[in-house]
């Protein structure tokens, strides 16, 4: 498949997930191409078959995927919220008391 200007991004995502990108379309009821749920599942970074192995019609699979959350985005959002909470509560999560790189400690 020729991904055009998206080729590099598609190949990077394949490397991250460790599997090839499925075809973006599949034949619809009337023979015309329609969006393939497996492609959406792949783009979201979900495990293969996470939604598409369920015995749901294609439209229900797409609805579930559309209402879903991209795991990497969710993890990033939680990390940002936890950092903000730590700052609000004035919690230091750094248990290593070494000075930042490039700074020396002098003996008293």
CSV table of C-alpha atoms in Angstrom, one decimal:
chain,number,residue,atom,x,y,z
A,1,UNK,CA,0.0,0.0,0.0
A,2,UNK,CA,1.2,3.5,-0.8
A,3,UNK,CA,0.8,5.7,2.2
A,4,UNK,CA,2.1,8.8,0.4
A,5,UNK,CA,3.1,11.6,2.8
A,6,UNK,CA,2.1,9.4,5.8
A,7,UNK,CA,4.6,6.6,4.9
A,8,UNK,CA,7.2,7.6,7.5
A,9,UNK,CA,4.7,8.0,10.3
A,10,UNK,CA,3.0,4.7,9.4
A,11,UNK,CA,6.4,2.9,9.5
A,12,UNK,CA,7.3,4.5,12.9
A,13,UNK,CA,4.0,3.4,14.4
A,14,UNK,CA,4.5,-0.2,13.0
A,15,UNK,CA,7.9,-0.2,14.7
A,16,UNK,CA,6.4,1.0,18.0
A,17,UNK,CA,3.6,-1.6,17.9
A,18,UNK,CA,5.7,-4.4,16.4
A,19,UNK,CA,3.1,-5.3,13.8
A,20,UNK,CA,2.2,-4.2,10.3
A,21,UNK,CA,-0.6,-1.7,9.6
A,22,UNK,CA,-3.8,-3.3,8.4
A,23,UNK,CA,-5.5,-2.0,5.2
A,24,UNK,CA,-7.5,1.1,6.0
A,25,UNK,CA,-10.6,0.0,4.2
A,26,UNK,CA,-12.7,-3.1,3.6
A,27,UNK,CA,-15.5,-3.8,1.2
A,28,UNK,CA,-18.8,-2.5,2.4
A,29,UNK,CA,-22.3,-4.1,2.0
A,30,UNK,CA,-22.6,-2.5,-1.4
A,31,UNK,CA,-19.1,-3.3,-2.6
A,32,UNK,CA,-17.8,0.2,-1.9
A,33,UNK,CA,-14.8,0.6,0.4
A,34,UNK,CA,-15.6,1.5,4.0
A,35,UNK,CA,-13.3,2.3,7.0
A,36,UNK,CA,-11.9,-0.9,8.5
A,37,UNK,CA,-12.2,-1.2,12.3
A,38,UNK,CA,-8.9,-3.0,12.5
A,39,UNK,CA,-7.2,0.0,11.0
A,40,UNK,CA,-8.7,2.3,13.6
A,41,UNK,CA,-7.8,-0.1,16.4
A,42,UNK,CA,-4.2,-0.1,15.1
A,43,UNK,CA,-4.0,3.7,14.9
A,44,UNK,CA,-5.1,3.9,18.5
A,45,UNK,CA,-2.3,1.6,19.6
A,46,UNK,CA,-4.7,-1.0,21.0
A,47,UNK,CA,-3.7,-4.7,21.0
A,48,UNK,CA,-4.7,-6.5,17.9
A,49,UNK,CA,-8.3,-7.8,18.3
A,50,UNK,CA,-9.0,-5.6,21.3
A,51,UNK,CA,-12.3,-4.6,19.7
A,52,UNK,CA,-12.3,-6.4,16.4
A,53,UNK,CA,-12.3,-9.9,17.9
A,54,UNK,CA,-15.6,-9.1,19.6
A,55,UNK,CA,-18.7,-10.4,17.9
A,56,UNK,CA,-20.0,-6.9,17.1
A,57,UNK,CA,-21.1,-5.5,13.8
A,58,UNK,CA,-18.6,-3.2,12.1
A,59,UNK,CA,-20.6,0.0,13.0
A,60,UNK,CA,-20.6,-1.1,16.7
A,61,UNK,CA,-16.9,-1.7,16.6
A,62,UNK,CA,-16.3,1.7,15.1
A,63,UNK,CA,-18.6,3.3,17.7
A,64,UNK,CA,-16.7,1.5,20.5
A,65,UNK,CA,-13.4,2.7,19.1
A,66,UNK,CA,-14.6,6.2,18.6
A,67,UNK,CA,-15.8,6.4,22.2
A,68,UNK,CA,-12.5,4.8,23.4
A,69,UNK,CA,-9.3,6.3,24.7
A,70,UNK,CA,-5.9,6.1,23.2
A,71,UNK,CA,-3.8,4.5,26.0
A,72,UNK,CA,-0.7,6.6,25.4
A,73,UNK,CA,-2.7,9.8,25.6
A,74,UNK,CA,-4.4,8.7,28.8
A,75,UNK,CA,-1.1,7.8,30.4
A,76,UNK,CA,0.3,11.2,29.5
A,77,UNK,CA,-2.7,13.0,30.8
A,78,UNK,CA,-2.5,11.1,34.1
A,79,UNK,CA,1.2,11.9,34.4
A,80,UNK,CA,0.5,15.6,33.9
A,81,UNK,CA,-2.3,15.5,36.5
A,82,UNK,CA,-0.1,13.7,39.0
A,83,UNK,CA,2.7,16.3,38.5
A,84,UNK,CA,0.2,19.1,39.0
A,85,UNK,CA,-1.2,17.4,42.1
A,86,UNK,CA,2.3,16.9,43.5
A,87,UNK,CA,3.1,20.5,42.9
A,88,UNK,CA,-0.1,21.6,44.6
A,89,UNK,CA,0.6,19.4,47.6
A,90,UNK,CA,4.2,20.5,47.6
A,91,UNK,CA,5.3,16.8,47.4
A,92,UNK,CA,8.8,16.2,46.2
A,93,UNK,CA,9.0,12.9,44.3
A,94,UNK,CA,12.8,13.2,43.9
A,95,UNK,CA,14.3,11.0,46.6
A,96,UNK,CA,17.8,11.4,45.1
A,97,UNK,CA,19.3,14.4,46.9
A,98,UNK,CA,22.2,14.8,44.5
A,99,UNK,CA,22.7,18.2,42.9
A,100,UNK,CA,21.6,18.7,39.3
A,101,UNK,CA,24.2,17.7,36.7
A,102,UNK,CA,26.9,20.4,36.2
A,103,UNK,CA,26.8,21.6,39.8
A,104,UNK,CA,29.4,20.6,42.4
A,105,UNK,CA,28.9,20.3,46.1
A,106,UNK,CA,31.5,21.9,48.2
A,107,UNK,CA,32.4,20.6,51.7
A,108,UNK,CA,31.5,22.9,54.6
